[in-house]
Coordinates of N, CA, C and O in Angstrom, one line a residue:
X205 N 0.8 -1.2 0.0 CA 0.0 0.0 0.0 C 0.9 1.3 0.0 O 0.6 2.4 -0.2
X206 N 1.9 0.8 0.3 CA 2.4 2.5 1.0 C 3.5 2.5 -0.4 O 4.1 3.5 -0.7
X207 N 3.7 1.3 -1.4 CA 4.2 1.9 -2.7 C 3.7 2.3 -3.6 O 4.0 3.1 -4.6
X208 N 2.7 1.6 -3.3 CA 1.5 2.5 -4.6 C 1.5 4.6 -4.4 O 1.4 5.5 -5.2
X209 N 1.5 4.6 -3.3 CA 1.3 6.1 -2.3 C 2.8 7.0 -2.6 O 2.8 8.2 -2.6
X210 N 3.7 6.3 -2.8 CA 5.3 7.2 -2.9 C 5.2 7.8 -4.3 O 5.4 9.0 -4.4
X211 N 4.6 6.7 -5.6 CA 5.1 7.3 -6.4 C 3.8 9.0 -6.8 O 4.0 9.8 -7.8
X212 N 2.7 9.2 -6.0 CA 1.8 10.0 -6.0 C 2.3 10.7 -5.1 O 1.8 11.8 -5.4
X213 N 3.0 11.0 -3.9 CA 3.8 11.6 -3.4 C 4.9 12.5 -4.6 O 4.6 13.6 -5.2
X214 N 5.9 11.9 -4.7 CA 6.5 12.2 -5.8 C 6.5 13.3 -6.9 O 7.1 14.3 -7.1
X215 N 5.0 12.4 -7.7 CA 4.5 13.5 -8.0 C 3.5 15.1 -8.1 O 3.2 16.0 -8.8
X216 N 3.4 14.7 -6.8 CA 2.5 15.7 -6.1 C 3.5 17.1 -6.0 O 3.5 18.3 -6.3
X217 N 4.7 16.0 -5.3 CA 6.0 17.4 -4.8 C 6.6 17.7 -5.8 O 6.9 18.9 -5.9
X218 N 6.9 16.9 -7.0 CA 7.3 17.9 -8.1 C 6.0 18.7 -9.3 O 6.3 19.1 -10.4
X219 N 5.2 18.6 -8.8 CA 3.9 19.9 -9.2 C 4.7 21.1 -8.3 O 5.4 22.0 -8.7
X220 N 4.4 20.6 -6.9 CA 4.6 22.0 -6.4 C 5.8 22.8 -6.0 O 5.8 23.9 -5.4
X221 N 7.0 22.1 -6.3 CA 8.7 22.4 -6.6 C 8.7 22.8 -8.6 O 9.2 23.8 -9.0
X222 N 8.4 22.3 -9.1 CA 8.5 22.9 -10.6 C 7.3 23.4 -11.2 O 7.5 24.0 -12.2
X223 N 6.3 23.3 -10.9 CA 5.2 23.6 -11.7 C 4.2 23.0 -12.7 O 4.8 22.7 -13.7
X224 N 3.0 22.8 -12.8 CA 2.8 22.2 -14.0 C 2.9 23.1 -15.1 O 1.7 23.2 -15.2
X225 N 3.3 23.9 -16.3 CA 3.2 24.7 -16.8 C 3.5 25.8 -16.2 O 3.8 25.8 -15.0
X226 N 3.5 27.4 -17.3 CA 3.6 28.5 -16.3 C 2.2 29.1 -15.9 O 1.4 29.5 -16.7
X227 N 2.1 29.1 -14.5 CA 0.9 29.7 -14.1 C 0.7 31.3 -14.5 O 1.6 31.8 -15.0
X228 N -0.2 31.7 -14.4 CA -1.0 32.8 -15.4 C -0.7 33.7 -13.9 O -1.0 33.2 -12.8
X229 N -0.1 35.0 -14.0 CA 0.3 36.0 -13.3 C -0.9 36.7 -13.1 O -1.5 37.0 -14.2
X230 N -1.4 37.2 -11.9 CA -2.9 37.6 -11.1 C -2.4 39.3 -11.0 O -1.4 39.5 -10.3
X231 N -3.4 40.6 -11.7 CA -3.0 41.5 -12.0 C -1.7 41.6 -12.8 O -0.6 41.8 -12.3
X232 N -1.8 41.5 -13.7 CA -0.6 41.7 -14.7 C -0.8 42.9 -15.7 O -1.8 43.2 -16.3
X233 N 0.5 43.6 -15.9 CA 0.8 44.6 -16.6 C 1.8 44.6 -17.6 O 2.8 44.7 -16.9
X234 N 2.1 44.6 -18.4 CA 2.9 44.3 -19.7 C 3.5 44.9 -20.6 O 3.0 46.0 -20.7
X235 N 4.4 44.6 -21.7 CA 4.5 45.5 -22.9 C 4.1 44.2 -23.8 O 4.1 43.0 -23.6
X236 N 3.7 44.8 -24.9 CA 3.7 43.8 -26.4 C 3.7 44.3 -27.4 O 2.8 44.8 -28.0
X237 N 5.1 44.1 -27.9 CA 6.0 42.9 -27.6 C 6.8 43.5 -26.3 O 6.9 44.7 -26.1
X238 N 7.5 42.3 -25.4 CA 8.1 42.5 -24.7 C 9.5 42.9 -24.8 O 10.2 43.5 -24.1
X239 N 9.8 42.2 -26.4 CA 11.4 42.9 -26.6 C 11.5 42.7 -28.0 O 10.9 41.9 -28.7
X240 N 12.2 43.5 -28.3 CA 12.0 43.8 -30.0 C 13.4 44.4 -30.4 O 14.1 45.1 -29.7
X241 N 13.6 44.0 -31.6 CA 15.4 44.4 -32.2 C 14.9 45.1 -33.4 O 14.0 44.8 -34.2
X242 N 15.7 46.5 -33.3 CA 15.4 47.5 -34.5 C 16.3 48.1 -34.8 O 17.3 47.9 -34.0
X243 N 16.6 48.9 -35.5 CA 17.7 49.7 -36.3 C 17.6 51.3 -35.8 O 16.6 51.9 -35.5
X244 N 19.0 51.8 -35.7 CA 18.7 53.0 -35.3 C 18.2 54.3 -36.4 O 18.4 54.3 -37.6
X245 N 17.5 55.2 -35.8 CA 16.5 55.9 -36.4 C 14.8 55.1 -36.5 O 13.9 55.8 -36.8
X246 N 14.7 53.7 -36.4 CA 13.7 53.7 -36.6 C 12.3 53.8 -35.6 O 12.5 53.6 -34.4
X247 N 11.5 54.0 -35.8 CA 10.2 54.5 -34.7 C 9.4 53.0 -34.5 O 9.1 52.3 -35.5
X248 N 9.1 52.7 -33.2 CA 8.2 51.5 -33.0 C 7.0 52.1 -32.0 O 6.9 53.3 -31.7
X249 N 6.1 51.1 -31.4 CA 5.2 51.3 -31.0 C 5.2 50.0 -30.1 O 5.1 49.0 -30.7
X250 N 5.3 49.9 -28.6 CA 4.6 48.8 -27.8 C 3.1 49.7 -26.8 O 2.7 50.7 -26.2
X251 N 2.8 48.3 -27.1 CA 1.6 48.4 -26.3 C 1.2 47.8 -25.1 O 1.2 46.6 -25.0
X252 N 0.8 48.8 -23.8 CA 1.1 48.6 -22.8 C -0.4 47.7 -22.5 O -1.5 47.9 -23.0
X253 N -0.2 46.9 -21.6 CA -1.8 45.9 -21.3 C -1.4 45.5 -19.7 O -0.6 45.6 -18.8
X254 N -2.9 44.8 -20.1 CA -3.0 44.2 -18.1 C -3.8 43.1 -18.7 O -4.3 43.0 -19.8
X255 N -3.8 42.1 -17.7 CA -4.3 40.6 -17.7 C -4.6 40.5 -16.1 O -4.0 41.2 -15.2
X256 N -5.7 39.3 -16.0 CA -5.9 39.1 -14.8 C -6.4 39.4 -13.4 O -6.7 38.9 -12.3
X257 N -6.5 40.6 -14.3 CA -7.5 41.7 -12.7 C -8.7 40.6 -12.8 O -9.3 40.6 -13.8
X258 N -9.1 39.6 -11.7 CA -10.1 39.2 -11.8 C -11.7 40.1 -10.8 O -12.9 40.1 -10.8
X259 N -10.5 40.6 -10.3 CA -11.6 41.7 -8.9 C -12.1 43.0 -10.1 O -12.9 43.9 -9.7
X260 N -11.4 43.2 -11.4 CA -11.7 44.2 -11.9 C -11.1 45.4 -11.9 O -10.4 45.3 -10.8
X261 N -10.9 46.4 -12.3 CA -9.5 47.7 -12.3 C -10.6 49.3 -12.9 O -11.3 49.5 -13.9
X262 N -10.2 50.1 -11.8 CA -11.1 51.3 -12.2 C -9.6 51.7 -12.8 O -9.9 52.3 -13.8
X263 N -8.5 51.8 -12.7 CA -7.8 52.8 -13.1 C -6.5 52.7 -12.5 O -6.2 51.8 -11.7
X264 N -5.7 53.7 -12.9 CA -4.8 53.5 -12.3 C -3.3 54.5 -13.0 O -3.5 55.7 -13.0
X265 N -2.4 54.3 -13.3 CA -1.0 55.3 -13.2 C -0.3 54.6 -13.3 O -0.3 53.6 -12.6
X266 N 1.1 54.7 -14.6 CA 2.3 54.0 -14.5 C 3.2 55.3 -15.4 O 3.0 56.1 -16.3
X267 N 4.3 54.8 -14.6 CA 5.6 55.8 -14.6 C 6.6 54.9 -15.9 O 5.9 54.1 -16.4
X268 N 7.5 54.9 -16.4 CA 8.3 54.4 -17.3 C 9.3 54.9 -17.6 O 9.4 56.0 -18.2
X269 N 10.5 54.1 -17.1 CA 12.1 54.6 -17.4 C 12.9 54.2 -18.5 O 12.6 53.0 -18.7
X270 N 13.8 54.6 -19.3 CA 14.3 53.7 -20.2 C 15.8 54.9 -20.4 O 15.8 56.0 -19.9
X271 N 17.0 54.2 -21.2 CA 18.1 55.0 -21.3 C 17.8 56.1 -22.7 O 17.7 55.8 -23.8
X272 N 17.7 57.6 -22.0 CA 17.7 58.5 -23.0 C 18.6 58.4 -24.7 O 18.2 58.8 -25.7
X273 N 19.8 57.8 -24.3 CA 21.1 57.7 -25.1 C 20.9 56.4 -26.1 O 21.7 56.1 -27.0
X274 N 19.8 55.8 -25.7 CA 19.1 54.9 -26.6 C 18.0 55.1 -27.4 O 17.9 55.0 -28.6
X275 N 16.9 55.7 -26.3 CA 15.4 55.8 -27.0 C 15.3 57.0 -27.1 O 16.1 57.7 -26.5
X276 N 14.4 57.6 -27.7 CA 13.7 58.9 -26.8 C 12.2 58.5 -27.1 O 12.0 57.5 -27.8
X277 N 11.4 59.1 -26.5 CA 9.6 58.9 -26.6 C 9.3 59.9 -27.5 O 9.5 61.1 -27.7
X278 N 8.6 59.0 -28.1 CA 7.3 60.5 -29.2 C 6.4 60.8 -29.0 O 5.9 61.9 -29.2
X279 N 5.5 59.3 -28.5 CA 4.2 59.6 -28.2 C 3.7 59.3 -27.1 O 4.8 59.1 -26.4
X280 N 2.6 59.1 -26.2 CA 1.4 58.2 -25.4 C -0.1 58.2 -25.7 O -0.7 59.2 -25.3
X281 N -0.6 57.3 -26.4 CA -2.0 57.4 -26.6 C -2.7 56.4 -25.7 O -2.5 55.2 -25.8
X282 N -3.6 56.8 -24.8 CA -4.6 55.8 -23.8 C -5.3 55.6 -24.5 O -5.9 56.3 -25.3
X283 N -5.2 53.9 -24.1 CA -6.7 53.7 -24.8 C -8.1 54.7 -24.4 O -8.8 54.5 -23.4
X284 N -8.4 55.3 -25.1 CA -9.8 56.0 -24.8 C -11.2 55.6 -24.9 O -12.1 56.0 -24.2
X285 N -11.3 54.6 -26.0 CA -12.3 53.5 -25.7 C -12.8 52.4 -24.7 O -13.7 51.6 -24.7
X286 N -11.5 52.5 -23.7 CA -12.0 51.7 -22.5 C -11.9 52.5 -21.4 O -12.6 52.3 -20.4
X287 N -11.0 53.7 -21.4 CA -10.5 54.4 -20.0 C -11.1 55.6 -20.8 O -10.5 56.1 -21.7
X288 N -12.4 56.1 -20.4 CA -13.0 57.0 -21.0 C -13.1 58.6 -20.1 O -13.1 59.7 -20.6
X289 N -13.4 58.1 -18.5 CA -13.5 58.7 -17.6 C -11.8 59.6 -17.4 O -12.1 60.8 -17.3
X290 N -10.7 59.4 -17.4 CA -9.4 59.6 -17.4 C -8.4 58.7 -18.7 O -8.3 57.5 -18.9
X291 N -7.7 59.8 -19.6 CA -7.0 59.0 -20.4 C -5.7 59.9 -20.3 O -5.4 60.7 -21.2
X292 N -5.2 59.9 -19.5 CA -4.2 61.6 -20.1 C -2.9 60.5 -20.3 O -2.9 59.3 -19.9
X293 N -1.8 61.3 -20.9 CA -0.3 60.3 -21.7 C 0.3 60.6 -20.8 O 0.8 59.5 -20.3
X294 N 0.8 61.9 -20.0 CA 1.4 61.7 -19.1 C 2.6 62.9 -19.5 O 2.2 63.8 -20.3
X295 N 3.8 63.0 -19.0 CA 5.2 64.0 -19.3 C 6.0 63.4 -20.1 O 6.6 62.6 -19.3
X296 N 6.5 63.1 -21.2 CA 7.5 63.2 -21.4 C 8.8 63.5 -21.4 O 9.0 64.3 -22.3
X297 N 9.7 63.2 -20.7 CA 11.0 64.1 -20.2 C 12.1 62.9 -21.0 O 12.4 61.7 -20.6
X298 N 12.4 63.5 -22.2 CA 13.4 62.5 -22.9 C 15.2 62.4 -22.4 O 16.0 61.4 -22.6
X299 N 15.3 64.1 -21.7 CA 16.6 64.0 -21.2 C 17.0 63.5 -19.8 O 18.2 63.5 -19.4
X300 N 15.5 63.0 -18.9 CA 16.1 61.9 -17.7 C 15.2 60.6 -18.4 O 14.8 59.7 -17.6
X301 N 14.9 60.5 -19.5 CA 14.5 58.6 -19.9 C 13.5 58.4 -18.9 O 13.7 57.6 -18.0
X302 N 12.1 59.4 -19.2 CA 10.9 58.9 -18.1 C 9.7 59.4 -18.8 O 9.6 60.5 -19.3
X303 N 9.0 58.5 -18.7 CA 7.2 59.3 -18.7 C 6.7 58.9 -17.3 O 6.8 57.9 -16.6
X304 N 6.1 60.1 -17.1 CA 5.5 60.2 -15.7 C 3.9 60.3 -16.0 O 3.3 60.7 -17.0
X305 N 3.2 59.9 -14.8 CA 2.1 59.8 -15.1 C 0.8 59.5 -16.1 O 0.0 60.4 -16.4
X306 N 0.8 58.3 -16.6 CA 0.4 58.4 -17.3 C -0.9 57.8 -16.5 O -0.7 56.9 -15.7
X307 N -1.9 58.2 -16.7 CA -3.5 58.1 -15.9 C -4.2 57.5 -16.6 O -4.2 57.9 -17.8
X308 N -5.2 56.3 -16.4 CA -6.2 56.2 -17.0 C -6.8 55.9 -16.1 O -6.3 55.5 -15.1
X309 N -8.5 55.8 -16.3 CA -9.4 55.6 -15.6 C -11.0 55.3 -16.0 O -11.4 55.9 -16.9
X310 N -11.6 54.7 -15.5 CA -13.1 54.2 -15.7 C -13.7 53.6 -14.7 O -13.2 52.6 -14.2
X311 N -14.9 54.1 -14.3 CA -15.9 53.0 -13.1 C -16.6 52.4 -14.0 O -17.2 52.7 -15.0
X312 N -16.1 51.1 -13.1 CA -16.4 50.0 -14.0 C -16.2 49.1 -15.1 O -16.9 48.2 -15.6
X313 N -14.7 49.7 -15.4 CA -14.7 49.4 -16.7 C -14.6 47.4 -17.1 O -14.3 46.4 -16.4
X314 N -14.8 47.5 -18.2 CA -15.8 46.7 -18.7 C -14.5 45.8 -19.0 O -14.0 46.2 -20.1
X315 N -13.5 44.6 -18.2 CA -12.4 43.8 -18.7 C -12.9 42.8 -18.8 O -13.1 42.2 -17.8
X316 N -13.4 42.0 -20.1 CA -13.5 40.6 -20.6 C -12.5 39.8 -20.3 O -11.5 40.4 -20.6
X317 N -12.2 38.8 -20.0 CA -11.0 37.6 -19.8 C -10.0 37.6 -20.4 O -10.2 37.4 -21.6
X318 N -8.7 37.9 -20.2 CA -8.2 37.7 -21.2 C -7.2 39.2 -20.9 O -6.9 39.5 -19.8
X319 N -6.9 39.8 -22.0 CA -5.7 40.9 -21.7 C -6.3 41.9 -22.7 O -6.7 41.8 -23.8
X320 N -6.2 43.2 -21.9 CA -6.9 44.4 -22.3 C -5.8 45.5 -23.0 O -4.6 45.2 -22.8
X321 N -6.1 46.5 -23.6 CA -5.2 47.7 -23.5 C -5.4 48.7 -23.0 O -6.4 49.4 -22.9
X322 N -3.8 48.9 -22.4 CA -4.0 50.4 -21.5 C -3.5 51.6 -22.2 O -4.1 52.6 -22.2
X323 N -2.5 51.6 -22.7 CA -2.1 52.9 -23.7 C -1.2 52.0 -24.5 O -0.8 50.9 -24.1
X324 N -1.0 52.7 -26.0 CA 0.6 52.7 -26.9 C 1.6 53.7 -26.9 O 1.3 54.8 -27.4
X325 N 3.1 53.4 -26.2 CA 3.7 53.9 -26.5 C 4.9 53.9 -27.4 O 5.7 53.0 -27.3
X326 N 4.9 54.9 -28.2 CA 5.8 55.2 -29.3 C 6.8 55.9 -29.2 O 6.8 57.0 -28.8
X327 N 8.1 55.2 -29.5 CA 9.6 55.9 -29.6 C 10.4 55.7 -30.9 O 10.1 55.1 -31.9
X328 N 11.5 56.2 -30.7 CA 12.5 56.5 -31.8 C 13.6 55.7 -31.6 O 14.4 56.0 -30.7
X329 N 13.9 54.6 -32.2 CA 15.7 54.7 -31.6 C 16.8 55.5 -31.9 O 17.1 55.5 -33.1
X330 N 17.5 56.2 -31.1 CA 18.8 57.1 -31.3 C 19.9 57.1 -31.0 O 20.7 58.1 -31.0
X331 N 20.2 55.5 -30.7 CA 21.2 55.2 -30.3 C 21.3 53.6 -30.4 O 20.4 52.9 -30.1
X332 N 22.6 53.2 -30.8 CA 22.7 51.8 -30.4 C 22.7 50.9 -29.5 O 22.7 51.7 -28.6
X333 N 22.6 49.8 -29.0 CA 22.5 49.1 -27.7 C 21.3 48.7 -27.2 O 20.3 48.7 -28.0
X334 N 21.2 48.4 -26.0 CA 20.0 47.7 -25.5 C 19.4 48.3 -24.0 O 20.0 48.4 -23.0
X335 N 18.3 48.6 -24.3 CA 17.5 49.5 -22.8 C 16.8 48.7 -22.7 O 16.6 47.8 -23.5
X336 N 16.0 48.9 -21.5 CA 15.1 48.0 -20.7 C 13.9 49.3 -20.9 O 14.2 50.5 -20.9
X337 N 12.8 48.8 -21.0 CA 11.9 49.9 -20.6 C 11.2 49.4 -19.3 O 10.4 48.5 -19.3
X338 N 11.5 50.1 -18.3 CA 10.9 49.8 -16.7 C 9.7 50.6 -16.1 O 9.6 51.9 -16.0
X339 N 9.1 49.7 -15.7 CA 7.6 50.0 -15.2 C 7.3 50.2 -14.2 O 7.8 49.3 -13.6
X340 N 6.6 51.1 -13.1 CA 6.5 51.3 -12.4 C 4.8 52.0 -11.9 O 4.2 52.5 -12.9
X341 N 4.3 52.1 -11.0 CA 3.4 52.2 -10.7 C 3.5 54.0 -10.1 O 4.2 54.4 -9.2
X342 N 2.9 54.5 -10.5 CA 3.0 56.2 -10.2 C 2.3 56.4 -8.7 O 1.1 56.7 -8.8
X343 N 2.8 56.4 -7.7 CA 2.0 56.3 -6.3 C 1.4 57.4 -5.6 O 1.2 57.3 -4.4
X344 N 1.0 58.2 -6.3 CA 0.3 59.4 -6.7 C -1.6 59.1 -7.0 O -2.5 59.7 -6.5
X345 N -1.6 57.9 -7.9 CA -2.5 57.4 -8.2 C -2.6 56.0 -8.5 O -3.1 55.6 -9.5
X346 N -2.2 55.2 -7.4 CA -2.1 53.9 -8.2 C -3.1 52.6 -8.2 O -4.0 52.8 -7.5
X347 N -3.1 51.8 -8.6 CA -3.8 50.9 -9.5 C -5.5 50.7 -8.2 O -5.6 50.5 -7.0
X348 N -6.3 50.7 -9.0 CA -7.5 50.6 -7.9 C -8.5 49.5 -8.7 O -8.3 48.9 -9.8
X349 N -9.9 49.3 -7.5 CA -10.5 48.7 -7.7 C -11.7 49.0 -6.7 O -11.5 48.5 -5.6
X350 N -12.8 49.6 -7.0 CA -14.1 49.5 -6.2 C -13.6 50.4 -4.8 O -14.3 50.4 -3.8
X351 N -12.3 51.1 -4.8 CA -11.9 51.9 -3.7 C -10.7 51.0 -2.9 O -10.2 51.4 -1.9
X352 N -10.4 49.9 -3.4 CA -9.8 48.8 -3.3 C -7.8 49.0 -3.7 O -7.5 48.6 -4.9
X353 N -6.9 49.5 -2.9 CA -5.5 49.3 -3.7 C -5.6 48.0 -4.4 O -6.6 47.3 -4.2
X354 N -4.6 47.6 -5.5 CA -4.4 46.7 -6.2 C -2.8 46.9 -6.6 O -2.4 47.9 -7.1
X355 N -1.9 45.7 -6.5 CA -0.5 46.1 -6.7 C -0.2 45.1 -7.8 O 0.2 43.9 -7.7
X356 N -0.3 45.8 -9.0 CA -0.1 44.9 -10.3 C 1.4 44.5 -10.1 O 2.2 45.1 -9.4
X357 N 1.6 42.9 -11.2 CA 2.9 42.8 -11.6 C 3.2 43.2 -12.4 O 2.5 43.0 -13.4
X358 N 4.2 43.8 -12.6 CA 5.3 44.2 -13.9 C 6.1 43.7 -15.0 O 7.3 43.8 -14.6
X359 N 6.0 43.3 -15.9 CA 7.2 43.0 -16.8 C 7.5 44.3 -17.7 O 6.9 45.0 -18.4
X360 N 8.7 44.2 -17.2 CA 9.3 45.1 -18.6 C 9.6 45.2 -19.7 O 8.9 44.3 -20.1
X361 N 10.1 45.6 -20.6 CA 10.6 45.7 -22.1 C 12.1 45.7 -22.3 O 12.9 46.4 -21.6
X362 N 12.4 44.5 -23.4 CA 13.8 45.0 -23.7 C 14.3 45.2 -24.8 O 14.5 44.2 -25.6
X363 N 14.6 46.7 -25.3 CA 14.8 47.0 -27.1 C 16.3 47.0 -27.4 O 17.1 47.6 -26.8
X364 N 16.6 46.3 -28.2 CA 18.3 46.4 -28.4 C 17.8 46.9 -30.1 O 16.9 46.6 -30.9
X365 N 19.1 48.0 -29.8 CA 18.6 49.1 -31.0 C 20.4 48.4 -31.9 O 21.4 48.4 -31.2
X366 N 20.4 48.0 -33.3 CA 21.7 47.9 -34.1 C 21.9 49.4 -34.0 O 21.1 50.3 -33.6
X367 N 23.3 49.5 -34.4 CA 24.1 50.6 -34.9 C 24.0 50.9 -36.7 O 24.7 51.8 -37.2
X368 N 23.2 50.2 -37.3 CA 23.4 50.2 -38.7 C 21.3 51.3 -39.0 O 20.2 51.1 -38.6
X369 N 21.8 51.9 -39.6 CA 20.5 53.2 -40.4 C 20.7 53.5 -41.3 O 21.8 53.7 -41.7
X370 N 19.4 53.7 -42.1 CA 19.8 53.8 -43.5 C 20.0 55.5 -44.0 O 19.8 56.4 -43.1
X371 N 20.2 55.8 -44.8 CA 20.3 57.6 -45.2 C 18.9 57.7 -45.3 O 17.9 57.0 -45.6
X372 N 19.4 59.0 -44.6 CA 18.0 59.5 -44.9 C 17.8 60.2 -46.0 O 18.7 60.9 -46.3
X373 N 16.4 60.1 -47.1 CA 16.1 60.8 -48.5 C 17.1 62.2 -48.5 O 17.9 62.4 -49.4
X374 N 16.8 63.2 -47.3 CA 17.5 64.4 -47.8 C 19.3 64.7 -48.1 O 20.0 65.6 -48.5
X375 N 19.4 63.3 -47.4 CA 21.3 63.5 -47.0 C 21.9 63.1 -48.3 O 22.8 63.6 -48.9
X376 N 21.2 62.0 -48.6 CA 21.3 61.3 -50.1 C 21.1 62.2 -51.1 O 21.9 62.3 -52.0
X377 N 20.2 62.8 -51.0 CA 19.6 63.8 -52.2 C 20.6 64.8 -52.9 O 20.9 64.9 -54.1
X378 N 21.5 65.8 -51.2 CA 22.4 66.5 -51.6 C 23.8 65.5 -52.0 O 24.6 65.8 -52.9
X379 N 23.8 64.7 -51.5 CA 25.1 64.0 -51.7 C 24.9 63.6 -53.4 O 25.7 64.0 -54.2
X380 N 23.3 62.7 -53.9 CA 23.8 62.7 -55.6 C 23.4 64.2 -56.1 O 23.0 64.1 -57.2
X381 N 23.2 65.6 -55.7 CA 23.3 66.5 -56.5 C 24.7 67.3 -56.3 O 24.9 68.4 -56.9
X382 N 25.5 66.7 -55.6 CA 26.9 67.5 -55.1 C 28.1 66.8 -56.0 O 29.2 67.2 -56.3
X383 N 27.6 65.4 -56.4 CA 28.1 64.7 -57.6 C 27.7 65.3 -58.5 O 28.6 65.7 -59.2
X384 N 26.3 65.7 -59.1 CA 26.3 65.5 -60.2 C 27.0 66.8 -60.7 O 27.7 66.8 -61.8
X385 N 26.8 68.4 -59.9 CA 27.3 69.3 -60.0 C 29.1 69.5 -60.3 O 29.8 70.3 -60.9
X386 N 29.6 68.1 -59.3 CA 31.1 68.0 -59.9 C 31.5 67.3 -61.7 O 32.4 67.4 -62.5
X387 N 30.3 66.6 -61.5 CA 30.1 65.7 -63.3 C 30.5 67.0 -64.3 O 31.2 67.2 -65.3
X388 N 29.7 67.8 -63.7 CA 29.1 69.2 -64.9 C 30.5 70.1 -64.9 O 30.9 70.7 -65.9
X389 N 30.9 69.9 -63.9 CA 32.2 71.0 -63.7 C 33.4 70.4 -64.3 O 34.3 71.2 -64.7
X390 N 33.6 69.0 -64.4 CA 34.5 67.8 -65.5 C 34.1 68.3 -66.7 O 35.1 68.6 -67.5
X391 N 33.2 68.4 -67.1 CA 32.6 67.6 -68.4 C 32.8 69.8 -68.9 O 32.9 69.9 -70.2
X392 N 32.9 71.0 -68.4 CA 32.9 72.4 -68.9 C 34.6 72.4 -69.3 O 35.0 72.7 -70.4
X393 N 35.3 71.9 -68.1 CA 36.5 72.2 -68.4 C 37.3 71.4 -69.2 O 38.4 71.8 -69.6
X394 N 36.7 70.1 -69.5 CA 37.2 69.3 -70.7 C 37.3 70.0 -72.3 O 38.1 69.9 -73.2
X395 N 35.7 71.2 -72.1 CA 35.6 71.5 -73.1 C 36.4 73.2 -73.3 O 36.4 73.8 -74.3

């Protein structure tokens, strides 16, 4: 009797030492994509979400750091069709690598199962290498529920920007008209 029982032992304790699968993170906050490789100069867009509020989320505030000498920010758009009540983007400050504040808000708002959006934000790369974009919760206003604190988890972003960019149309433009104007200055004095 008691070997039939070891090997259900066994497996019982390695369920709860390894896991069956990865369990699904309760309040979760996110980027998507989480990490992304791009070339410098070029402009991307992640989008920030939450999963798993099962109690529900009126609202809430996140802050975001990343290295100036990499990114800079261009945009913040809230979603406005779910955070209708409060959508604001927040500050921009590209020379300490932060958006502050960024608010959104709704009573009530309406989260189906599954993973929602909270805003997109858009940057530039301006530099080569690799930043983390880090998340934080703005404690000013942060994450609620029915009057309820709520302390989401965070994953971050990680963008590794190449050092390789292409010309840009105007640099190009003067460069073949600064040839062609030397062509023309060959081709007078030949004659």
């Amino acid at each position: 009797m008691k070997i039939k029982t070891l090997p259900a032992a066994f497996t019982l304790l390695g369920a709860l030492c390894f896991g069956e699968g990865q369990a699904a993170l309760a309040n979760h906050v996110f980027f998507d994509p989480s990490s992304l490789d791009v070339n410098l100069g070029d402009t991307f867009s992640l989008v920030l979400k939450g999963e798993a509020f099962s109690g529900g989320l009126d609202g809430g505030s996140v802050d975001l750091s990343f290295d100036s000498a990499i990114l800079q920010a261009d945009s913040v758009v809230v979603n406005a069709t779910l955070w209708s009540f409060i959508n604001q983007p927040g500050t921009i400050d590209n020379n300490a690598g932060k958006i502050e504040f960024t608010d959104f808000s709704q009573f009530g708002a309406n989260l189906s199962s599954g993973s929602f959006d909270i805003a997109t934000f858009t940057f530039v790369a301006v530099g080569s290498g690799s930043s983390a974009i880090n998340l934080s919760v703005n404690n000013q206003d942060p994450f609620g529920s029915a009057g309820n604190v709520i302390t989401p988890d965070f994953s971050n972003a990680l963008i590794n920007v190449s050092g390789i960019s292409n010309v840009p149309l105007p640099a190009s433009a003067w460069l073949m008209f600064s040839a062609m104007a030397g062509f023309m200055t060959l081709k007078r004095q030949r004659k």
